[in-house]
Coordinates of C-alpha atoms and ligand atoms in Angstrom, one line a residue:
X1 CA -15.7 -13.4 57.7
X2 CA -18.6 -14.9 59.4
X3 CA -17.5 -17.1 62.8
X4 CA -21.0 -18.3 62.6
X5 CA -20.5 -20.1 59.4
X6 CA -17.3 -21.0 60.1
X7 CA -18.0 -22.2 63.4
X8 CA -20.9 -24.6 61.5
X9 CA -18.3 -26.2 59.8
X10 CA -16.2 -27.1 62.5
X11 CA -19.5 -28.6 64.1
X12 CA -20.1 -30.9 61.0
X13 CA -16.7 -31.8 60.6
X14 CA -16.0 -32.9 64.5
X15 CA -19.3 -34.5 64.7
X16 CA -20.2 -37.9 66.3
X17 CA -17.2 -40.3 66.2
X18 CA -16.4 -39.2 62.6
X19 CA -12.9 -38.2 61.4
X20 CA -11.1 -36.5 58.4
X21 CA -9.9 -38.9 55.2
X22 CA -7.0 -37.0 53.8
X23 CA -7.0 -37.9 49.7
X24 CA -5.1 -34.3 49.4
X25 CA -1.5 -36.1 47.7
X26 CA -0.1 -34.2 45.4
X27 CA 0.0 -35.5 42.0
X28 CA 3.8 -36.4 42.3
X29 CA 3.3 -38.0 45.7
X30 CA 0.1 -40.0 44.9
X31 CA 2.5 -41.1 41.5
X32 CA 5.6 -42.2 43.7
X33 CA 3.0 -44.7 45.9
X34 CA 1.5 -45.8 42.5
X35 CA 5.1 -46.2 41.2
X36 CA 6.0 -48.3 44.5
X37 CA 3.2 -50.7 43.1
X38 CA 3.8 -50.9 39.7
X39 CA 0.1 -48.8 38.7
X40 CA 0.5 -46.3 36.0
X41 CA 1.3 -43.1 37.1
X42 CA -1.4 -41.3 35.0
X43 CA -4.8 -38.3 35.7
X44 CA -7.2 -41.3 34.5
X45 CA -5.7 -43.7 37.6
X46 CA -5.7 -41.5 39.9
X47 CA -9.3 -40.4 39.5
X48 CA -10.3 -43.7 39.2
X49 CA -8.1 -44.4 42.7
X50 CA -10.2 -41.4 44.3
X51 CA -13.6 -42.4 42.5
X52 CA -13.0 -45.7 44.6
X53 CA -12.3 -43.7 48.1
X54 CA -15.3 -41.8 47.3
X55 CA -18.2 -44.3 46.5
X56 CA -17.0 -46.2 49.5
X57 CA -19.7 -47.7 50.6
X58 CA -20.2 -46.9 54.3
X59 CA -17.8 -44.2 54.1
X60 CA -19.8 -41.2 55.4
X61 CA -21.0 -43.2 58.6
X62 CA -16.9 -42.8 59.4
X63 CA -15.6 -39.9 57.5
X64 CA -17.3 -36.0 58.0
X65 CA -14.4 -34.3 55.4
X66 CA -12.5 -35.2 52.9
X67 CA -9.5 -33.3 52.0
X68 CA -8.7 -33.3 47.9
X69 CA -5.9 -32.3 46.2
X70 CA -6.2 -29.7 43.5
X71 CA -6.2 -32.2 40.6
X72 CA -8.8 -34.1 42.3
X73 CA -11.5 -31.8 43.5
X74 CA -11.7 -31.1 40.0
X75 CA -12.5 -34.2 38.7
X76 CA -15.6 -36.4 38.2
X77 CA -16.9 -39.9 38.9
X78 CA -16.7 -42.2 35.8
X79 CA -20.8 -41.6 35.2
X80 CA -19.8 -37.7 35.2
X81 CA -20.9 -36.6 38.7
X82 CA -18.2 -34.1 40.3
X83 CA -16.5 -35.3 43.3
X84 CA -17.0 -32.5 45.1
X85 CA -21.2 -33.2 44.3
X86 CA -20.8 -36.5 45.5
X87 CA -18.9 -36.2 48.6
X88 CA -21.8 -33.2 49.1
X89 CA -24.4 -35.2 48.6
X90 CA -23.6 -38.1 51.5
X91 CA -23.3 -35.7 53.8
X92 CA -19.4 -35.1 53.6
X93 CA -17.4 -31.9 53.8
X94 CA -15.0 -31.1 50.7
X95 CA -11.7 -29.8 51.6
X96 CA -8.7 -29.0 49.6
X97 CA -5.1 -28.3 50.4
X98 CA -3.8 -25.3 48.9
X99 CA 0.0 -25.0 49.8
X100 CA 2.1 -25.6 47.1
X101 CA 4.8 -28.1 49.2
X102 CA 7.9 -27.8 51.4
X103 CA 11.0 -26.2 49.8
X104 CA 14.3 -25.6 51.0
X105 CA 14.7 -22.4 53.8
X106 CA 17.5 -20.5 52.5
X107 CA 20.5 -20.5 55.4
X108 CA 19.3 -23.2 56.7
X109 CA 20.7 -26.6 55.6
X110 CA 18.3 -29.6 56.0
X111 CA 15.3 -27.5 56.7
X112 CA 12.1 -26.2 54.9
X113 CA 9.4 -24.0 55.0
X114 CA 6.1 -24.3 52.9
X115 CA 5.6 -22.6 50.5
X116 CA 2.2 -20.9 48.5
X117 CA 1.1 -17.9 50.3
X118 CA 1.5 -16.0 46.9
X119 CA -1.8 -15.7 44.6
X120 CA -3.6 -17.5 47.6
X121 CA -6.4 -15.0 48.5
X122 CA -7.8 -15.9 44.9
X123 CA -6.9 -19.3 45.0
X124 CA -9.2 -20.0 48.0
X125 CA -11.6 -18.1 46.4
X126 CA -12.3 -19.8 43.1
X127 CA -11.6 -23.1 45.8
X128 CA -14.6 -22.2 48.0
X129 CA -16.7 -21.7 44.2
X130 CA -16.0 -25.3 43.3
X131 CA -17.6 -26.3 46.9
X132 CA -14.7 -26.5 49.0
X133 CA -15.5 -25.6 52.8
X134 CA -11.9 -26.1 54.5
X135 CA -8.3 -26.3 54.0
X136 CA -5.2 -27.6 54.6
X137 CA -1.5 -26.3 54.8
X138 CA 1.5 -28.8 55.6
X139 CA 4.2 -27.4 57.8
X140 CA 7.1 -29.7 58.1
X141 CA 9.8 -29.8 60.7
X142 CA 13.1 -31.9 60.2
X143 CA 14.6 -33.4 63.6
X144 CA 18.4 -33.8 63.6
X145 CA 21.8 -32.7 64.8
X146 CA 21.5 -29.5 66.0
X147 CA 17.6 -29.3 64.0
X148 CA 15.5 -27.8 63.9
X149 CA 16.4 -24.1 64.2
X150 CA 14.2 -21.4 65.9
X151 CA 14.0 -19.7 62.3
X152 CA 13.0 -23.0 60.9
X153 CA 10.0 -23.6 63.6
X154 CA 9.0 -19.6 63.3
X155 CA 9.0 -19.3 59.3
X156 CA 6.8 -21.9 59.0
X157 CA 4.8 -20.8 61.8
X158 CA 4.2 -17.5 60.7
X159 CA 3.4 -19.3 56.7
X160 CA 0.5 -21.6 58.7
X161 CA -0.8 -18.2 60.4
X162 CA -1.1 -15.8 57.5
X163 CA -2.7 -19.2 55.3
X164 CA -5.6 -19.8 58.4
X165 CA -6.3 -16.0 58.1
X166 CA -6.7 -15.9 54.7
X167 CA -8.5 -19.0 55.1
X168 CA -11.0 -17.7 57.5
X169 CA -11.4 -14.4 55.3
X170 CA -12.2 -17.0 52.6
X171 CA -14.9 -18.4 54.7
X172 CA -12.9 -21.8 54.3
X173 CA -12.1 -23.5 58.0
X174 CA -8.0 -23.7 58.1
X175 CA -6.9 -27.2 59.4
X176 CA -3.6 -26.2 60.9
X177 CA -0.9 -29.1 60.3
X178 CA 2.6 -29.2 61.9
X179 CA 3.9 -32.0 61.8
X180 CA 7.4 -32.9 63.3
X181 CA 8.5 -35.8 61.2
X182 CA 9.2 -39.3 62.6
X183 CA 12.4 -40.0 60.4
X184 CA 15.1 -40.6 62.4
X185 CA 16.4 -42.1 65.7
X186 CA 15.5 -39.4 67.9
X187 CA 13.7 -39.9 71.2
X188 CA 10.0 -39.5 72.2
X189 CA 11.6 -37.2 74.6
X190 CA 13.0 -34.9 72.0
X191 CA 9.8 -35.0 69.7
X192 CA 8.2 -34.0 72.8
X193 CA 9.9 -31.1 73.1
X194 CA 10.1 -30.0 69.4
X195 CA 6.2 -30.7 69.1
X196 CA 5.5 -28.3 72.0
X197 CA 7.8 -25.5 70.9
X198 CA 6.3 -25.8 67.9
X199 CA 2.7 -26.0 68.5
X200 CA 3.5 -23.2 71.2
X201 CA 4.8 -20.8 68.0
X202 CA 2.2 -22.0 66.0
X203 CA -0.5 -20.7 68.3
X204 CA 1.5 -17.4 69.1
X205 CA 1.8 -16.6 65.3
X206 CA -2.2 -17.5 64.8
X207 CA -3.3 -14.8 67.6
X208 CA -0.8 -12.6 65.7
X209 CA -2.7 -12.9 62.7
X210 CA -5.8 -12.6 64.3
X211 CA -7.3 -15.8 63.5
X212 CA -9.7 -17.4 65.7
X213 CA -8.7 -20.0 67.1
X214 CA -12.3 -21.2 67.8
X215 CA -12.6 -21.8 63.9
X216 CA -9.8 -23.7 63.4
X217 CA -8.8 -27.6 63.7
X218 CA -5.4 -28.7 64.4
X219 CA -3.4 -31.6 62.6
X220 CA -0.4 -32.4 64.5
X221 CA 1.8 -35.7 64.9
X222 CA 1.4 -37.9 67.4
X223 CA 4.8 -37.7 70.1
X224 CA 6.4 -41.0 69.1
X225 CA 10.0 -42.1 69.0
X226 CA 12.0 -41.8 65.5
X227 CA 12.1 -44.6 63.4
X228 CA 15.3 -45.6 64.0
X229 CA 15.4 -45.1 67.7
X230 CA 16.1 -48.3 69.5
X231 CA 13.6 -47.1 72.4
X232 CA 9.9 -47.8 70.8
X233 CA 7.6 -46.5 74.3
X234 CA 4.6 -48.4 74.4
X235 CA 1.1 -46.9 73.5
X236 CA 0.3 -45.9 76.5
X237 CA 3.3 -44.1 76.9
X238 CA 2.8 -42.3 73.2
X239 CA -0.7 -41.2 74.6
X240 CA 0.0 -39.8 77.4
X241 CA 3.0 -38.0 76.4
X242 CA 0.5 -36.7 73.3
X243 CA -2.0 -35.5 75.4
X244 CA 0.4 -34.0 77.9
X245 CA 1.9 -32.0 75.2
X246 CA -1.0 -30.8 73.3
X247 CA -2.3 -29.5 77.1
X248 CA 0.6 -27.1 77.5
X249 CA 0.5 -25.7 73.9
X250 CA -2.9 -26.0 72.5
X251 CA -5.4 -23.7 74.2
X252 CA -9.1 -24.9 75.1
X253 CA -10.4 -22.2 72.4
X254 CA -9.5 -25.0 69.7
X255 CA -12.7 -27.3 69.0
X256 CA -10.7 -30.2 67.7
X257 CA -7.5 -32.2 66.7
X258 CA -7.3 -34.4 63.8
X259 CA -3.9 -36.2 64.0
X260 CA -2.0 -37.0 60.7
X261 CA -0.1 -40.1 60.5
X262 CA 3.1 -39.8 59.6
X263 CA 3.8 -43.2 58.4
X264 CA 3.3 -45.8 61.4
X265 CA 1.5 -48.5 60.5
X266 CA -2.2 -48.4 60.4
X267 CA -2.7 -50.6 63.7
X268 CA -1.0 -48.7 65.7
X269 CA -2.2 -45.2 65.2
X270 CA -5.8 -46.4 65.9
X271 CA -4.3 -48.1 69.1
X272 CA -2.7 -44.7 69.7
X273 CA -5.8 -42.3 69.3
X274 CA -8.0 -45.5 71.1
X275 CA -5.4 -44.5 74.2
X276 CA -5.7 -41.0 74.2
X277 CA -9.3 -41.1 73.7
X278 CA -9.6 -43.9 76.2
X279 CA -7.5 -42.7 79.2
X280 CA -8.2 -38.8 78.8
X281 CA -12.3 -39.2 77.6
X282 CA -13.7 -36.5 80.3
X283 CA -10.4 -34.3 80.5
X284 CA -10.3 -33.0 77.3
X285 CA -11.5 -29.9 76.1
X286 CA -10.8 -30.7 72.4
X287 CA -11.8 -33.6 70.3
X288 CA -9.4 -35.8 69.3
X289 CA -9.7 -37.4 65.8
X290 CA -8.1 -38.8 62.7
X291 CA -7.2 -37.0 59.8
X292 CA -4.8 -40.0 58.1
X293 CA -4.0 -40.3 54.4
X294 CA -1.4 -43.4 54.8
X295 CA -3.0 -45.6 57.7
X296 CA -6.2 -45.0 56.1
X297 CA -5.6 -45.6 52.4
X298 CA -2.2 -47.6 52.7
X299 CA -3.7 -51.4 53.2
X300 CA -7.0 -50.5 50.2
X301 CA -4.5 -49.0 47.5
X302 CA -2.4 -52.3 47.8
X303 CA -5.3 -54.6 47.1
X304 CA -6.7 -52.2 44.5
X305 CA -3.4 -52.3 42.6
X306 CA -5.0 -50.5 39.7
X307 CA -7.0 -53.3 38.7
X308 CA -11.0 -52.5 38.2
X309 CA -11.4 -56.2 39.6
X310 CA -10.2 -55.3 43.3
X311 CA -12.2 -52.0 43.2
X312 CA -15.0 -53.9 46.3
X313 CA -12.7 -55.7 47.8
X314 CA -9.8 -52.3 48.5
X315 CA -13.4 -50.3 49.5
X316 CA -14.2 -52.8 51.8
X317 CA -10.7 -52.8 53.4
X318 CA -11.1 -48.8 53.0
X319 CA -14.1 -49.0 55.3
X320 CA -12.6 -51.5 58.5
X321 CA -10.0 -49.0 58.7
X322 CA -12.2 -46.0 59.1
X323 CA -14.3 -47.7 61.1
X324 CA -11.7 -48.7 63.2
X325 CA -10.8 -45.5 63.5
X326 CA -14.0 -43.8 64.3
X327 CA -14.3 -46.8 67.4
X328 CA -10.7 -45.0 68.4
X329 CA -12.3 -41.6 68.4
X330 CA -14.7 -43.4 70.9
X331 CA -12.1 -45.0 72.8
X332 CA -13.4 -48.2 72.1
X333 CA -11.0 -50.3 69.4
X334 CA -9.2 -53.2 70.3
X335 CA -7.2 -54.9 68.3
X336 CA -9.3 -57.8 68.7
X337 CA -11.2 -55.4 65.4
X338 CA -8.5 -56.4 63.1
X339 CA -8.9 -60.1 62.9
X340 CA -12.5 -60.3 62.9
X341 CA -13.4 -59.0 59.6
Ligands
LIG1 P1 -0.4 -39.1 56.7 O1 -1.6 -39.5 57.6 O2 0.0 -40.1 55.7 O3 0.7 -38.6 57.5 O4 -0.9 -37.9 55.9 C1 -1.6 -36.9 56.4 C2 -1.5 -35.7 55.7 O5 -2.5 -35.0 55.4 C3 -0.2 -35.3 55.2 O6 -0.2 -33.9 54.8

C-alpha cells in the first residue's frame, strides 16, 4: 500500500467545493426506480440513463468522483468511449461499489449485515485495472423495537473494516458508509444515539484492521427524525445534532465526510449540509460533503423518463442540483437557488 497515493486521492476527491455523485445502484435497484416510472427495465436503458449523468454538461465543475456500479463501469458511451475514460478525462475520479448487498443476519430477526468480502481481494484488483480509484461498501442498520442489536452494529462493522483494508491494500480509497436508516417513527434522539454507537464501532473495528484512517472518507446519514415520527426538528436542529455526533465518534485523522441521503427530499438535504457547513465552517477538522444518489438523480430521472427527447432538459436539472450542492459544501445555498433557475 502506498498512503502517498492513497492520500492523493482523497485530495482530489475533497477538493474545492466538489462532492461525490453516487450512480453505484445495483442493477435491481436502478430497475425498481425505472419500474416506479414506467421505463424499461433493460442494460441498454440504464447505460443510456448513466451516459446522460456522465456527459452532463458542467458536471465536473460540481462532482470530483463518481461511484459506478459493476454493470456500469463497464460500459461505454453510445459513440464507444468507456465510462470510466470519460469520467477520467474531465477530471473526475471513477469509483465502484463492490459489496454484494445487505442479507439477513442469521439470529437476528429484522437485521442485516452486508455481504461480499469473499473473492474481494481479486475483485478490487481487476476493479482498480479498469480505472477504478475508490470504493464503496453499504452497511445498513435497522431502527426498531428493541433494534438494532450490538451483534447487528459490530458484524457489519467488522465487514466495513476488513473491506477498507483490503481496499487500501488494493490501492483503492475505501468510502466507509453506515448508514442508520430513516424508516420509521423513531426520534432524532434515538438516531443520535444509534449513529454514534455505530460510527464509534465502526472506527474501533477500522484501527483493528489497521486501516488508516487518514485514507479513508466516511459516508454516514445525517441524524434526522424517522419518517413517521410526528416530531420533524428543524434544520438547524438536524445540523447541529449531525455535527455534534460525528465530533464524539469520528476522529480528526478522517480528511472528509460525504453524507448519503437516505431518501429526504432533495431541498432539504442541501439545506441540511448548507447548516452544518454554515454554522460549524472554522470548527471542523473534516470536510463535509455530498455523496447523494436520490437527491441528486431523483428530480433528472423523472424528467428524463427514458425518452432521448428529455435527455438536456434532465442534465440540466442534473446540474442545479449539484450545483446546489457544491454552494452547501460552501455554506452558501439558500433556497432562494431553487426558484431561480
Ligand atoms: P442515497 O443518497 O440515495 O441515500 O444513496 C447514497 C448511496 O450511495 C447509497 O448506498
Amino acid at each position: 500500500m502506498s498512503l502517498k497515493s492513497l492520500k492523493e486521492v482523497v485530495k482530489v476527491l475533497l477538493s474545492g467545493d466538489k462532492g461525490l455523485l453516487a450512480m453505484d445502484e445495483s442493477n435491481a435497484t436502478c430497475n425498481e426506480r425505472f419500474a416506479k416510472l414506467d421505463i424499461p427495465q433493460t442494460e441498454e436503458a440504464r447505460r443510456a440513463y448513466r451516459e446522460l449523468i456522465v456527459t452532463t454538461p458542467g458536471i465536473s465543475e460540481c462532482v470530483s468522483g463518481m461511484i459506478l456500479y459493476d454493470e456500469t463501469i463497464r460500459q461505454k458511451k453510445k459513440d464507444g468511449t468507456p465510462f470510466v475514460k470519460a469520467l477520467t478525462d474531465l477530471g473526475i475520479v471513477p469509483g465502484i461499489k463492490v459489496d454484494t448487498g445487505a442479507k439477513d443476519l442469521a439470529g437476528h430477526p429484522g437485521e442485516r449485515v452486508t455481504e461480499g468480502l469473499d473473492g474481494l481481494r481479486g475483485r478490487l484488483i481487476s476493479y482498480f485495472q479498469l480505472g477504478a480509484r475508490f470504493a464503496k461498501w453499504r452497511a445498513v442498520i435497522d431502527l426498531g423495537e428493541g433494534l438494532p442489536s450490538l451483534g447487528c452494529i459490530e458484524a457489519n462493522a467488522h465487514a466495513l473494516a476488513r473491506y477498507a483494508a483490503l481496499c487500501q491494500e488494493a490501492e483503492l480509497v475505501p468510502v466507509v458508509e453506515a448508514e442508520v436508516l430513516m424508516d420509521g417513527a423513531h426520534s432524532l434522539q434515538r438516531c443520535l444515539q444509534v449513529t454514534e454507537e455505530t460510527l464509534r464501532m465502526v472506527f474501533n473495528q477500522l484501527h483493528a484492521q489497521r486501516v488508516a484512517t487518514e485514507a479513508v472518507i466516511l459516508k454516514p446519514n445525517m441524524v434526522l427524525p424517522g419518517w413517521a415520527c410526528p416530531r420533524q426538528e428543524s434544520v438547524e436542529d438536524v445540523a447541529d445534532a449531525t455535527v455534534n455526533c460525528l465530533y464524539r465518534s469520528v476522529p480528526a485523522s478522517v480528511p472528509g465526510i460525504a453524507f448519503l441521503s437516505g431518501g429526504q427530499s432533495p431541498e432539504l438535504a442541501s439545506e441540511r449540509l448548507n447548516a452544518m457547513n454554515s454554522r460549524f465552517r472554522s470548527k471542523l477538522p473534516w470536510a463535509l460533503t455530498f455523496s447523494f444518489s436520490r437527491a441528486i438523480q431523483q428530480p433528472a430521472l423523472e424528467i428524463w423518463m427514458g425518452e432521448e427527447v428529455h435527455v438536456v432538459t434532465a442534465q440540466k436539472t442534473l446540474l442545479h442540483r449539484v450545483m446546489c450542492n457544491r454552494a452547501a459544501r460552501r455554506g452558501e445555498y439558500t433556497t432562494a437557488m431553487e426558484r431561480s433557475r
